[in-house]
Coordinates of C-alpha atoms and ligand atoms in Angstrom, one line a residue:
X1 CA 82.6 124.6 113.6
X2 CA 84.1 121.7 111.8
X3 CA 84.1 119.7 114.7
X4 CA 80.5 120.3 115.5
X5 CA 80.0 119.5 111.7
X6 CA 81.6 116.5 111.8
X7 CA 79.5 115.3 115.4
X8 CA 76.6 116.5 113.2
X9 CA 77.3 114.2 110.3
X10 CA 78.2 111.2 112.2
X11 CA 74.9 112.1 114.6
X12 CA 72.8 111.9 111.2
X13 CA 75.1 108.7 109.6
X14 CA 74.3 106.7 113.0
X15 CA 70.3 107.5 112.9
X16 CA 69.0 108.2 109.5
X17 CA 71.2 107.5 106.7
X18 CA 73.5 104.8 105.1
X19 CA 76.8 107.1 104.7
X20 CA 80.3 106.2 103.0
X21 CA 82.5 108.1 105.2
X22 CA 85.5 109.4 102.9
X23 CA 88.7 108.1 103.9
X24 CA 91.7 108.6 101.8
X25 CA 91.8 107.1 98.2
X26 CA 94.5 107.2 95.1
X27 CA 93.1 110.0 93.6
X28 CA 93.7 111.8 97.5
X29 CA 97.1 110.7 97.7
X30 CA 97.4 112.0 94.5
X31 CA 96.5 115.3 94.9
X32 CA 98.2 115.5 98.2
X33 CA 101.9 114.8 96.2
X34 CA 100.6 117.3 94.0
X35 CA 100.6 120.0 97.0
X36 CA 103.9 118.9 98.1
X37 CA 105.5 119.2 94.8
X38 CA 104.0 122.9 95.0
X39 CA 105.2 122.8 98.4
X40 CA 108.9 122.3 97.6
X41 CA 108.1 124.4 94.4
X42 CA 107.7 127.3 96.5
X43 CA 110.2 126.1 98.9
X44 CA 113.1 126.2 96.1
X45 CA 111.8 129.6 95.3
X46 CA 112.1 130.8 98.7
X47 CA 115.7 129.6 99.3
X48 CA 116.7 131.2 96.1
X49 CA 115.5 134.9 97.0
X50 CA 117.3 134.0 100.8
X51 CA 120.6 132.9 99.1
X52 CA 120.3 136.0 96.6
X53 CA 119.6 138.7 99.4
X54 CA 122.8 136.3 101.7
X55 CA 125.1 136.9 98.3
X56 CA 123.6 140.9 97.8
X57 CA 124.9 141.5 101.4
X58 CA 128.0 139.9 101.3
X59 CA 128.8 142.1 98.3
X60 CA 127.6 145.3 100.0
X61 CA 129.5 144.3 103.0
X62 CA 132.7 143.9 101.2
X63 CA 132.6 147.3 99.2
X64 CA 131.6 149.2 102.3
X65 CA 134.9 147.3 103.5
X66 CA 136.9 148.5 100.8
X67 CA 135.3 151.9 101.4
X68 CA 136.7 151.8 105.3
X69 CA 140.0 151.3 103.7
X70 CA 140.4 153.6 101.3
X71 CA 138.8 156.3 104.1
X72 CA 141.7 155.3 106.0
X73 CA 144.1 155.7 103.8
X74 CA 143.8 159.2 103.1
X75 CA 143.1 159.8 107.1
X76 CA 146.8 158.7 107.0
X77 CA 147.4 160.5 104.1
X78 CA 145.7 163.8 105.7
X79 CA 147.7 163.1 108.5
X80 CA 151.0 162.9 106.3
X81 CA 150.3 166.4 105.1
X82 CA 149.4 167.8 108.4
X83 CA 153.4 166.4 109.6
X84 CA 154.3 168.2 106.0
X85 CA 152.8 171.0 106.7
X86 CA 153.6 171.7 110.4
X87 CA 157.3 171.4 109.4
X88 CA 157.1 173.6 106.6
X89 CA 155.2 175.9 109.0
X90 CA 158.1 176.2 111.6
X91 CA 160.2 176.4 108.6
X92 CA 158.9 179.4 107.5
X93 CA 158.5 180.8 111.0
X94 CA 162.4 180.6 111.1
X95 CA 162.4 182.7 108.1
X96 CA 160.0 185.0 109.2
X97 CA 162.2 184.9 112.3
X98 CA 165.2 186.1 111.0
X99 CA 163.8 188.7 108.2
X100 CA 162.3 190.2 111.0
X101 CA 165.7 190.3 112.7
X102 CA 166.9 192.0 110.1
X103 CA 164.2 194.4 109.8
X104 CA 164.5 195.5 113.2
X105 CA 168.2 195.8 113.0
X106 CA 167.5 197.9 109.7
X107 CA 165.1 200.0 111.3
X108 CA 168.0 201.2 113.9
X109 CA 171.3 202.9 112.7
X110 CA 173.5 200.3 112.6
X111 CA 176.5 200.9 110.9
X112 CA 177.1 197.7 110.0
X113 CA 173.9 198.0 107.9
X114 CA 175.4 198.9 104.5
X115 CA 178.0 195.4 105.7
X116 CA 174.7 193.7 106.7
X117 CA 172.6 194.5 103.3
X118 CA 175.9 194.4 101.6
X119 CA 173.8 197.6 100.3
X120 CA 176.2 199.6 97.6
X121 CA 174.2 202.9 98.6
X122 CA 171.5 204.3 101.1
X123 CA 169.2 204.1 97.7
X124 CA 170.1 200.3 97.5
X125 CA 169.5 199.9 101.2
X126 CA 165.9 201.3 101.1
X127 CA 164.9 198.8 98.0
X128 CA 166.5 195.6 99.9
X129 CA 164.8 196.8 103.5
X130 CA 161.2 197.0 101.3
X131 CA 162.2 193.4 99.6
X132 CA 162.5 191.9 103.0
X133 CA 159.5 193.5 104.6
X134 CA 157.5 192.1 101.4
X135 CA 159.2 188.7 101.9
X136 CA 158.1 188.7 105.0
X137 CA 154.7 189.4 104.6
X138 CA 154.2 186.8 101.7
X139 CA 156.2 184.3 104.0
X140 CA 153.1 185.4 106.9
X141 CA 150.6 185.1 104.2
X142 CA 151.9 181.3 103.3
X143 CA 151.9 180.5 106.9
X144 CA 148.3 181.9 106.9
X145 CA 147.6 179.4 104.2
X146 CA 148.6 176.2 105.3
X147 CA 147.3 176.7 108.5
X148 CA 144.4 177.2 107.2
X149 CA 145.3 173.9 105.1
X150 CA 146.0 172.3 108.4
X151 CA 142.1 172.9 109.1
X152 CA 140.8 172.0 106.3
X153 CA 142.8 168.4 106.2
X154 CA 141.2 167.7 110.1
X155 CA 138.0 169.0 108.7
X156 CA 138.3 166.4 105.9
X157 CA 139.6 163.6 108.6
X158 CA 136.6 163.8 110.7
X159 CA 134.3 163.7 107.7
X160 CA 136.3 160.7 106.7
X161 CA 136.0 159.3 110.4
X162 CA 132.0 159.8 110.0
X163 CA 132.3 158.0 106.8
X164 CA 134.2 155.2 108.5
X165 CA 131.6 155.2 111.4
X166 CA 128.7 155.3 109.3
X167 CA 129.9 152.6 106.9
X168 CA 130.5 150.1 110.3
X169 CA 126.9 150.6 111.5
X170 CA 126.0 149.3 108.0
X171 CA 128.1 146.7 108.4
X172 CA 126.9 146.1 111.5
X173 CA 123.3 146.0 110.3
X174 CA 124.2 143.6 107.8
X175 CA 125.6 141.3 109.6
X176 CA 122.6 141.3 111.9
X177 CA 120.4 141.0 108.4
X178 CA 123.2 137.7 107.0
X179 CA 122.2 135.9 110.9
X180 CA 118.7 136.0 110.3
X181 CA 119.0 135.2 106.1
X182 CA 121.2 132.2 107.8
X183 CA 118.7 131.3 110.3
X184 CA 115.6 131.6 107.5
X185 CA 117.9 129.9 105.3
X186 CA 118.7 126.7 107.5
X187 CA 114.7 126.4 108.0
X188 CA 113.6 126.2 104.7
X189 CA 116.4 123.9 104.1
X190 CA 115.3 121.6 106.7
X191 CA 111.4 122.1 105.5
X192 CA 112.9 121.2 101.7
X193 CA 113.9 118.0 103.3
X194 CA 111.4 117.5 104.7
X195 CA 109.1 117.8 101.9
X196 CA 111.0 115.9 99.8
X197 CA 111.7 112.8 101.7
X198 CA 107.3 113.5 102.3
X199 CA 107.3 113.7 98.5
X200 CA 109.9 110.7 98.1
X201 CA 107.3 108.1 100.7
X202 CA 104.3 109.6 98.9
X203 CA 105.7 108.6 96.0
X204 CA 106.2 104.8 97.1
X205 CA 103.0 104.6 98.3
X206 CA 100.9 105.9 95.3
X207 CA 103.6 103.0 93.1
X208 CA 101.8 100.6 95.5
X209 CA 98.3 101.4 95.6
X210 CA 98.5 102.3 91.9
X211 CA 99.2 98.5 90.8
X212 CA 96.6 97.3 93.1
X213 CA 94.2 99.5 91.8
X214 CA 94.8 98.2 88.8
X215 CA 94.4 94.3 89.6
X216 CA 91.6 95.4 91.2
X217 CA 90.1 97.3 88.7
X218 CA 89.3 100.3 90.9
X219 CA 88.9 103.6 89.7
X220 CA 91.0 106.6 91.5
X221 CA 88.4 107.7 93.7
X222 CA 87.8 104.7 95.5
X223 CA 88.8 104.5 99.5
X224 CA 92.1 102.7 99.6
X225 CA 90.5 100.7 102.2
X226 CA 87.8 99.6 99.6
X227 CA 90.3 99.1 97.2
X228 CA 92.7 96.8 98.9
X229 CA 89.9 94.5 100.9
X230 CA 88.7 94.1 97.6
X231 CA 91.7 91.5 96.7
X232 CA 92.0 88.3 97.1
X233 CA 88.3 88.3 97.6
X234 CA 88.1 84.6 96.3
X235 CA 84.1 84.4 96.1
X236 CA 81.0 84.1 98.2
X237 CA 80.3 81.8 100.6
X238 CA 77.3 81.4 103.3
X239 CA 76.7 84.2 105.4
X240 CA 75.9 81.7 108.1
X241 CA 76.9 78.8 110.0
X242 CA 73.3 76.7 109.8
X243 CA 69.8 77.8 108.8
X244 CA 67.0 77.1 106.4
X245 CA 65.5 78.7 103.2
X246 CA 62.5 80.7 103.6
X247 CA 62.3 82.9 100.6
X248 CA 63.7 83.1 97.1
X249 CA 65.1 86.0 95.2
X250 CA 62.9 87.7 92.8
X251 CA 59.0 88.3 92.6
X252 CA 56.7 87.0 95.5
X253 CA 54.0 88.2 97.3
X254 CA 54.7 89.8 100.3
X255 CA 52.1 89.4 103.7
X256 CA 53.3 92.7 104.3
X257 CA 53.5 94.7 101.0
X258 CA 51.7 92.6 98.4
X259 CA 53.6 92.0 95.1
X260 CA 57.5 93.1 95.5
X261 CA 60.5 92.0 93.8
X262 CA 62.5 90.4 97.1
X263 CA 65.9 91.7 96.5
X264 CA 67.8 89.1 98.7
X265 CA 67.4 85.2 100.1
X266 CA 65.4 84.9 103.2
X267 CA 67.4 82.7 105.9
X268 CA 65.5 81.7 108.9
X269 CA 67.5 81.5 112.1
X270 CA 67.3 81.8 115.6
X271 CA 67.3 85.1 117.2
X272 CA 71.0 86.7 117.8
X273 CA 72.5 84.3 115.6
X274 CA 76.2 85.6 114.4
X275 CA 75.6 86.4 111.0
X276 CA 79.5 86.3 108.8
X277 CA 80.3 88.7 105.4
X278 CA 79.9 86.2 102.8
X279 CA 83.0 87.5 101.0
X280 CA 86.4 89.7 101.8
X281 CA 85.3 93.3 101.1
X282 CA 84.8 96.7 103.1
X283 CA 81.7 97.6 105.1
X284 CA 80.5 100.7 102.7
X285 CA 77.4 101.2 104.8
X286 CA 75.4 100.9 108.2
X287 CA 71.6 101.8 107.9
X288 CA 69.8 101.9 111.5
X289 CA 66.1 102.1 111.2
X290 CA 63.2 101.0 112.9
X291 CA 61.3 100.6 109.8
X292 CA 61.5 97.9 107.2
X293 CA 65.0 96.6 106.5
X294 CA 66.0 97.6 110.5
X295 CA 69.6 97.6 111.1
X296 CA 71.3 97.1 107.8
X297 CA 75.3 96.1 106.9
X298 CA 76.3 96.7 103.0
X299 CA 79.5 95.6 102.1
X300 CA 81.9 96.3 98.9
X301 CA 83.5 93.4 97.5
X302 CA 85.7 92.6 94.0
X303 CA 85.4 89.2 92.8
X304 CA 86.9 88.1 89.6
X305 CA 87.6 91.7 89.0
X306 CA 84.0 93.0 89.4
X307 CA 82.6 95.2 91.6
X308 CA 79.5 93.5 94.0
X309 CA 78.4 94.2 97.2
X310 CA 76.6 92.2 100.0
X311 CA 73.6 93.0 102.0
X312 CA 72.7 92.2 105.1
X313 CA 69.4 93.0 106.3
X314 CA 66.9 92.5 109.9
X315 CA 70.3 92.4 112.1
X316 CA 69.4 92.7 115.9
X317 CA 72.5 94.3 116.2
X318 CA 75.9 95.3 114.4
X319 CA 79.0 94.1 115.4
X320 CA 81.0 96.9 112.4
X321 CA 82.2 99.9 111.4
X322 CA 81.9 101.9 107.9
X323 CA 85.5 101.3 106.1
X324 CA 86.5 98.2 108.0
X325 CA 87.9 96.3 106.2
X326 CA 86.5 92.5 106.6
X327 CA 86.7 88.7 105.9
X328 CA 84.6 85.8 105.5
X329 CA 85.1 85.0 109.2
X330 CA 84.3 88.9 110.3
X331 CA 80.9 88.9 112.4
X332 CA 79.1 91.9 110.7
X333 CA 76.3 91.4 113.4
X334 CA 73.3 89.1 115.0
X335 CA 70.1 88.0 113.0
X336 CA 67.0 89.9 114.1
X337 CA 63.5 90.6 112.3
X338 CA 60.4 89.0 113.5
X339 CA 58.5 92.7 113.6
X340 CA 56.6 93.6 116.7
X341 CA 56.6 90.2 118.2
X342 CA 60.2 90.3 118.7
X343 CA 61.2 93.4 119.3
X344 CA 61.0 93.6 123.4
X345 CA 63.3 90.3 123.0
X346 CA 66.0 92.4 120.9
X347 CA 63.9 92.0 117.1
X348 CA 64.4 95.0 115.0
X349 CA 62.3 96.2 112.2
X350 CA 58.2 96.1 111.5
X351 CA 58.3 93.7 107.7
X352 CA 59.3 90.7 108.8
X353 CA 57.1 87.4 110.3
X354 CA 60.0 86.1 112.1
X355 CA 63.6 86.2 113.2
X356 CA 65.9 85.3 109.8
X357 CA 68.6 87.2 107.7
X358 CA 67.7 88.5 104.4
X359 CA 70.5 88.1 102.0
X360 CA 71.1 90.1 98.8
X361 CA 73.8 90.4 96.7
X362 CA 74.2 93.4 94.3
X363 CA 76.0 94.0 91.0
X364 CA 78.3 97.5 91.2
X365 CA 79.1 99.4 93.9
X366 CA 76.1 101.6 93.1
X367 CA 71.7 101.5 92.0
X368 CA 70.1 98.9 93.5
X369 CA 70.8 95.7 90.8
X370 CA 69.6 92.8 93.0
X371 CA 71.1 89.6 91.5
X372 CA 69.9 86.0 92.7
X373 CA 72.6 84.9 95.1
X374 CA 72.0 81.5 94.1
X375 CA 74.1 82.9 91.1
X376 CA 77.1 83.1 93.7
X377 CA 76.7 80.7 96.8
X378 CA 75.2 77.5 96.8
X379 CA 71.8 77.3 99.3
X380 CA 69.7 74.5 99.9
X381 CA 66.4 74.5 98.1
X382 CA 63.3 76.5 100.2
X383 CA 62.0 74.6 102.8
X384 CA 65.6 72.9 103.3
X385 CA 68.1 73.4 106.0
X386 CA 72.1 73.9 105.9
X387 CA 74.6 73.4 108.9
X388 CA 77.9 75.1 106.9
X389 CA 79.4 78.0 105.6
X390 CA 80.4 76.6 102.1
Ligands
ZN401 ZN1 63.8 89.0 102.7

């Protein structure tokens, strides 16, 4: 679409209109340092929130570290009081063990019992046979307990060994999440210095063209181009090598239109005779038309710090482009005119007698202010011939 836009534009620039294509100007190069700074603004912003998430997971990663080891800690110390308890387990088998013996050997009718007992009476034996059967039972009982201990403790270490496993995956995640803040990290880096070595040359450039801006008195909208083939512009000189004075700048009466104001000096010349820019400047603007005026160069110029442009109408043909910048020894075209007559040998436009170049030289780089270019470059008087430039 832009693209078709653009053909479109330059299409209607080429046929119908005098256009000032926009190339880049201070006030451009401006606003373009102004997006960088944004730019890098945002930039900066981004590599904070990167380094704050980078420093966020590092942190989480070392508690969930910290958690691993204290999990594994008390896996060893679960595992201490499993050893505890298994030997306090066989311990109390033993004694289980041997109160049983003793049971059973009460049970008979020993007669070493009352020497076994150490019993004083059948009475005493019965009460120290009960003890020992209730020892054992609460000796059974405690066994019952830290077994039941024992499961609990490898109950807790496989919780704890989920907790471990869990806490790794998130570690594992994490360091997947740190790569890519690193990666991320390391490209907005790069894009920071990027932008700020962009921001840096910007910089530079705007210093330069701002100083000749200001020598040449251009505002900050004016094409750089414009601006800088504006200096040194020294003055005016003949737009031609040789030719002679036809008609004066200012009111005259036309054979084609009656009573006009002639904007410009009427230079008669050969047909296709190269036709020069009568001062340093920029070509602002190309008119093709087959009416009055035909094929039509403007150019901008600064002279003594003041804005002028140059005119150059009845060209056969046009030897520049809109924004070029141009000298006094830059052919802007060929001399044409001559109206109907002429134009199967190469004339150009309907209001004009004969081949010549009409001059004209404006005040401002806008409106139509003709000035006599007598003012600015010296010409023979009508009727008389010249065979230089200055
Ligand atoms: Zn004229």
């Amino acid at each position: 679409m832009k693209k078709i836009n653009k053909t479109l534009l330059f299409i209607f620039c080429l046929f119908f209109l005098t256009c000032n294509i926009k190339a880049e100007s201070l006030k451009s190069l401006k606003a373009q340092l102004a997006k960088d700074e944004a730019n890098q603004a945002a930039l900066v912003k981004k590599q904070k929130n990167v380094q704050n998430k980078i420093k966020s997971a590092n942190k989480e990663i070392s508690s969930l570290e910290k958690d691993i080891e204290r999990y594994e800690d008390e896996i060893d110390d679960l595992l201490e009081q499993i050893d505890e308890l298994e030997i306090d387990i066989e311990k109390k088998k033993k004694e289980i063990d041997s109160l049983l013996s003793f049971l059973q050997v009460s049970n008979g009718d020993n007669i070493y019992l009352e020497y076994v007992f150490e019993a004083k009476d059948f009475t005493d034996f019965i009460y120290r046979s009960a003890v020992v059967e209730e020892l054992t039972k609460y000796n059974d009982d405690l066994i019952d307990e830290m077994y039941n201990l024992i499961e609990e403790d490898k109950k807790l270490q496989v919780e704890l060994k989920n907790k471990i496993a869990k806490s790794e995956a998130s570690i594992k995640d994490l360091d997947k999440k740190l790569k890519n803040y690193n990666v991320s990290l390391a490209d907005l880096e790069d894009a920071h210095s990027d932008v700020a070595a962009e921001i840096k040359s910007r910089k530079k450039t705007i210093e330069y063209y701002e100083s000749i801006y200001k020598a040449n008195g251009c505002k900050e909208d004016v094409d750089l181009v414009v601006c800088i083939s504006s200096t040194n512009a020294k003055g005016f000189v003949r737009p031609l090598t040789k030719g002679t004075i036809t008609s004066e700048w200012g009111y005259r009466i036309c054979p084609v239109h009656g009573r006009e104001i002639h904007s410009g000096i009427d230079i008669g010349v050969p047909l296709n005779t190269p036709v020069y820019a009568s001062a340093a400047g920029t070509v602002s603007g190309i008119t093709t038309k087959s009416s009055c005026g035909g094929n039509i160069v403007t150019i901008n110029h600064i002279v003594n710090g003041k804005q002028y442009r140059s005119v150059y109408m009845h060209l056969a043909s046009i030897n520049v482009k809109i924004g070029q910048a141009v000298n006094i020894n830059t052919i802007v075209g060929k001399s044409g005119g001559g109206g109907f007559t002429l134009r199967k040998n190469g004339g150009w436009d309907t209001c004009s007698t004969g081949a010549h170049l009409h001059f004209t030289i404006r005040n401002g780089w806008t409106g139509s202010n003709s000035v006599n270019p007598r003012n600015f470059v010296t010409f023979p008087s009508k009727g008389k011939s010249f065979s230089s430039r200055f």
